[in-house]
């Protein structure tokens, strides 16, 4: 059972905008920033978003993040077939003193 | 650019031991906390263990507590995971990941390619 809650699946058509949610509690998302990772099939996770809405160098601006209270969202605009992947959210947890993970969301591009 | 390379995975019988290694290059290893994260076949990411940059603190997932030891040798830029009393449910790809607080607490900005551990009789 993951500490952060994500929907197991999401889908969209090319060009569409999709969002993936991530909910937590006051000890993690409620008091710390959220990070997002993309995992393409058969590969290691890739660092996608940090501090709720910042993109590391090289990440397209089609990817954006937001946070409100103890929930966060990842948005992907102009959806492309290569965006088909699993997406995970994480946040620092002040009670556990470590990173906590969401269960992951499988994004399908129809 | 940091590079993390895991090794040590393989096929092992239940109850046996295995030691995984994660060799880091391209950055000052001793500045960063390090994680082991695993992924069972067809499943999501599961945090396994974390060690502070200086080895002063270590935390373990309940699923491995008492059977696994995380350690690091900053002089060798290497992270370790000693796994004892292995169970079939430990079968997974094991990733090491760097916690880069210059981005944010808990921002795992670099990941290794993973090493597969298969526990089977």
Coordinates of C-alpha atoms in Angstrom, one line a residue:
Chain A
X1 CA 0.0 0.0 0.0
X2 CA 1.6 3.2 -1.2
X3 CA 1.7 6.3 1.1
X4 CA 0.7 8.6 -1.8
X5 CA -2.4 7.8 -3.8
X6 CA -2.5 7.9 -7.6
X7 CA -5.1 6.6 -10.1
X8 CA -3.8 3.3 -11.6
X9 CA -4.5 4.4 -15.2
X10 CA -5.1 7.4 -17.4
X11 CA -5.5 7.9 -21.1
X12 CA -5.7 10.4 -23.8
X13 CA -5.4 10.9 -27.6
X14 CA -2.5 12.6 -29.4
X15 CA -2.6 16.4 -28.9
X16 CA -4.8 16.2 -25.9
X17 CA -4.1 17.4 -22.4
X18 CA -4.1 14.9 -19.6
X19 CA -3.7 15.2 -15.8
X20 CA -2.6 12.7 -13.2
X21 CA -3.4 13.3 -9.6
X22 CA -1.4 12.4 -6.4
X23 CA -2.9 12.8 -3.0
X24 CA -1.1 12.6 0.4
X25 CA -1.3 14.0 3.8
X26 CA -0.1 16.8 6.0
X27 CA 3.1 15.1 6.8
X28 CA 4.2 14.7 3.2
X29 CA 2.5 16.7 0.3
X30 CA 0.9 19.0 2.8
X31 CA 4.2 20.3 4.1
X32 CA 6.7 19.4 1.4
X33 CA 7.1 19.7 -2.4
X34 CA 6.2 17.0 -4.9
X35 CA 8.4 15.4 -7.5
X36 CA 7.4 13.4 -10.5
X37 CA 9.1 10.6 -12.5
X38 CA 8.4 9.0 -15.9
X39 CA 9.2 5.4 -16.5
X40 CA 9.2 4.3 -20.1
X41 CA 8.7 0.5 -20.6
X42 CA 11.8 -1.5 -19.7
X43 CA 13.8 1.5 -18.5
X44 CA 14.7 3.1 -15.2
X45 CA 12.6 6.0 -13.9
X46 CA 13.5 9.5 -15.1
X47 CA 13.4 12.7 -13.1
X48 CA 10.6 14.8 -14.6
X49 CA 9.3 17.5 -12.2
X50 CA 10.7 18.8 -8.9
X51 CA 9.5 21.3 -6.3
X52 CA 5.9 20.9 -7.5
X53 CA 6.3 22.6 -10.8
X54 CA 10.0 22.9 -11.9
X55 CA 11.4 21.0 -14.8
X56 CA 15.0 19.7 -14.8
X57 CA 17.0 20.6 -17.8
X58 CA 15.9 18.8 -20.9
X59 CA 12.3 18.1 -19.9
X60 CA 9.9 19.5 -22.4
X61 CA 7.6 22.3 -21.3
X62 CA 4.6 20.1 -22.2
X63 CA 5.1 18.6 -18.8
X64 CA 3.9 20.8 -15.8
X65 CA 3.1 20.2 -12.2
X66 CA 1.0 21.9 -9.6
X67 CA 0.1 21.4 -5.9
X68 CA -2.7 22.5 -3.7
X69 CA -2.9 21.5 0.0
X70 CA -2.1 17.8 0.3
X71 CA -2.7 17.0 -3.4
X72 CA -0.7 17.5 -6.5
X73 CA -1.1 17.0 -10.2
X74 CA 1.0 16.4 -13.3
X75 CA -0.3 17.7 -16.6
X76 CA 0.9 16.7 -20.0
X77 CA -0.2 18.9 -22.9
X78 CA 0.1 18.1 -26.6
X79 CA 0.1 14.4 -25.7
X80 CA 2.4 12.3 -27.9
X81 CA 2.7 8.6 -28.4
X82 CA 6.1 8.6 -26.7
X83 CA 4.5 9.9 -23.5
X84 CA 3.0 6.5 -23.0
X85 CA 4.7 5.4 -19.7
X86 CA 4.2 5.0 -16.0
X87 CA 4.3 8.1 -13.9
X88 CA 5.1 8.3 -10.2
X89 CA 4.8 11.0 -7.7
X90 CA 7.0 11.3 -4.6
X91 CA 7.3 13.7 -1.6
X92 CA 9.4 13.9 1.5
X93 CA 7.5 12.7 4.6
X94 CA 8.4 14.6 7.8
X95 CA 7.1 11.7 10.0
X96 CA 8.9 8.9 8.2
X97 CA 12.0 11.0 7.5
X98 CA 12.3 9.7 3.9
X99 CA 10.8 9.9 0.5
X100 CA 7.3 8.3 0.0
X101 CA 6.0 7.1 -3.3
X102 CA 2.8 7.0 -5.1
X103 CA 1.6 3.7 -6.6
X104 CA 2.1 4.9 -10.2
X105 CA -0.2 5.7 -13.0
X106 CA -0.1 4.0 -16.4
X107 CA -0.7 6.5 -19.1
X108 CA -2.0 5.1 -22.4
X109 CA -2.0 7.2 -25.6
X110 CA -5.0 6.0 -27.6
Chain B
X1 CA 26.8 14.1 -15.2
X2 CA 26.4 11.5 -12.5
X3 CA 26.3 7.8 -13.4
X4 CA 25.1 5.1 -11.2
X5 CA 25.8 1.5 -12.1
X6 CA 24.3 -1.4 -10.1
X7 CA 25.7 -4.9 -10.0
X8 CA 25.3 -8.1 -8.0
X9 CA 21.9 -9.3 -9.0
X10 CA 21.2 -12.8 -10.1
X11 CA 19.2 -16.0 -9.4
X12 CA 19.4 -17.1 -5.8
X13 CA 17.5 -19.7 -3.7
X14 CA 15.1 -18.8 -1.0
X15 CA 16.9 -18.2 2.3
X16 CA 20.2 -17.4 0.7
X17 CA 22.0 -14.0 0.6
X18 CA 23.1 -11.5 -2.0
X19 CA 25.0 -8.2 -2.0
X20 CA 24.1 -5.5 -4.4
X21 CA 26.5 -2.7 -5.3
X22 CA 25.9 0.7 -6.9
X23 CA 29.0 2.4 -8.2
X24 CA 28.7 6.2 -8.6
X25 CA 30.8 8.4 -10.8
X26 CA 30.7 12.0 -12.1
X27 CA 29.8 13.8 -8.8
X28 CA 30.8 14.0 -5.2
X29 CA 29.2 10.8 -3.9
X30 CA 29.6 11.7 -0.2
X31 CA 27.3 14.8 -0.6
X32 CA 24.2 12.8 -1.3
X33 CA 21.7 10.5 0.5
X34 CA 21.2 7.3 -1.5
X35 CA 18.1 5.1 -1.9
X36 CA 17.5 1.5 -3.0
X37 CA 14.2 1.2 -4.7
X38 CA 12.8 -2.0 -6.2
X39 CA 10.2 -3.0 -8.7
X40 CA 8.7 -6.4 -8.8
X41 CA 7.6 -7.7 -12.2
X42 CA 4.6 -5.8 -13.4
X43 CA 4.4 -3.7 -10.2
X44 CA 5.1 -0.2 -9.1
X45 CA 8.2 1.3 -7.5
X46 CA 8.8 0.3 -3.8
X47 CA 11.2 2.0 -1.6
X48 CA 13.5 -0.4 0.1
X49 CA 16.1 1.5 2.1
X50 CA 17.8 4.9 2.5
X51 CA 21.1 6.0 3.9
X52 CA 22.2 9.6 4.8
X53 CA 25.1 11.2 2.9
X54 CA 27.5 10.3 5.8
X55 CA 25.9 7.0 6.7
X56 CA 24.7 8.4 10.0
X57 CA 21.0 7.4 9.4
X58 CA 19.5 4.4 7.8
X59 CA 15.8 3.5 7.3
X60 CA 14.2 0.4 5.9
X61 CA 10.9 -0.6 4.6
X62 CA 8.9 -2.9 6.9
X63 CA 9.0 -5.6 4.1
X64 CA 12.8 -6.0 4.4
X65 CA 13.6 -4.8 7.9
X66 CA 15.8 -7.2 9.8
X67 CA 16.9 -8.9 6.5
X68 CA 18.5 -6.1 4.6
X69 CA 21.4 -3.8 5.5
X70 CA 22.2 -0.6 3.5
X71 CA 25.7 0.7 3.7
X72 CA 28.1 2.9 1.8
X73 CA 31.8 3.4 1.3
X74 CA 32.3 7.1 0.4
X75 CA 36.0 6.4 -0.3
X76 CA 35.0 4.0 -3.0
X77 CA 31.9 6.0 -4.2
X78 CA 29.9 2.9 -3.7
X79 CA 26.5 2.0 -2.2
X80 CA 25.6 -1.5 -1.0
X81 CA 22.6 -3.5 -0.1
X82 CA 23.2 -6.7 1.8
X83 CA 20.2 -8.9 1.4
X84 CA 19.8 -12.0 3.7
X85 CA 17.1 -14.6 4.2
X86 CA 15.8 -13.8 0.7
X87 CA 12.2 -14.7 -0.1
X88 CA 10.4 -15.2 -3.4
X89 CA 8.7 -11.9 -2.9
X90 CA 12.0 -10.1 -3.0
X91 CA 12.2 -10.9 -6.7
X92 CA 12.5 -7.5 -8.4
X93 CA 14.7 -5.1 -10.3
X94 CA 16.7 -3.1 -7.8
X95 CA 17.6 0.5 -8.5
X96 CA 19.9 2.8 -6.7
X97 CA 18.9 6.5 -6.8
X98 CA 20.5 9.7 -5.6
X99 CA 18.7 12.1 -3.4
X100 CA 19.7 15.6 -4.5
X101 CA 18.6 18.2 -2.0
X102 CA 19.8 21.0 -4.3
X103 CA 16.6 20.4 -6.2
X104 CA 14.4 19.5 -3.3
X105 CA 14.3 17.1 -0.4
X106 CA 13.6 13.7 -1.7
X107 CA 14.3 14.6 -5.3
X108 CA 15.8 11.4 -6.8
X109 CA 17.5 13.0 -9.7
X110 CA 19.7 10.1 -10.9
X111 CA 18.9 6.4 -11.2
X112 CA 20.9 3.4 -12.1
X113 CA 19.9 1.0 -14.8
X114 CA 18.8 -1.6 -12.3
X115 CA 19.9 -5.1 -11.4
X116 CA 17.5 -8.0 -11.4
X117 CA 17.3 -10.3 -8.4
X118 CA 15.3 -13.5 -8.8
X119 CA 14.6 -15.6 -5.8
X120 CA 13.6 -19.1 -6.8
X121 CA 14.3 -22.7 -5.9

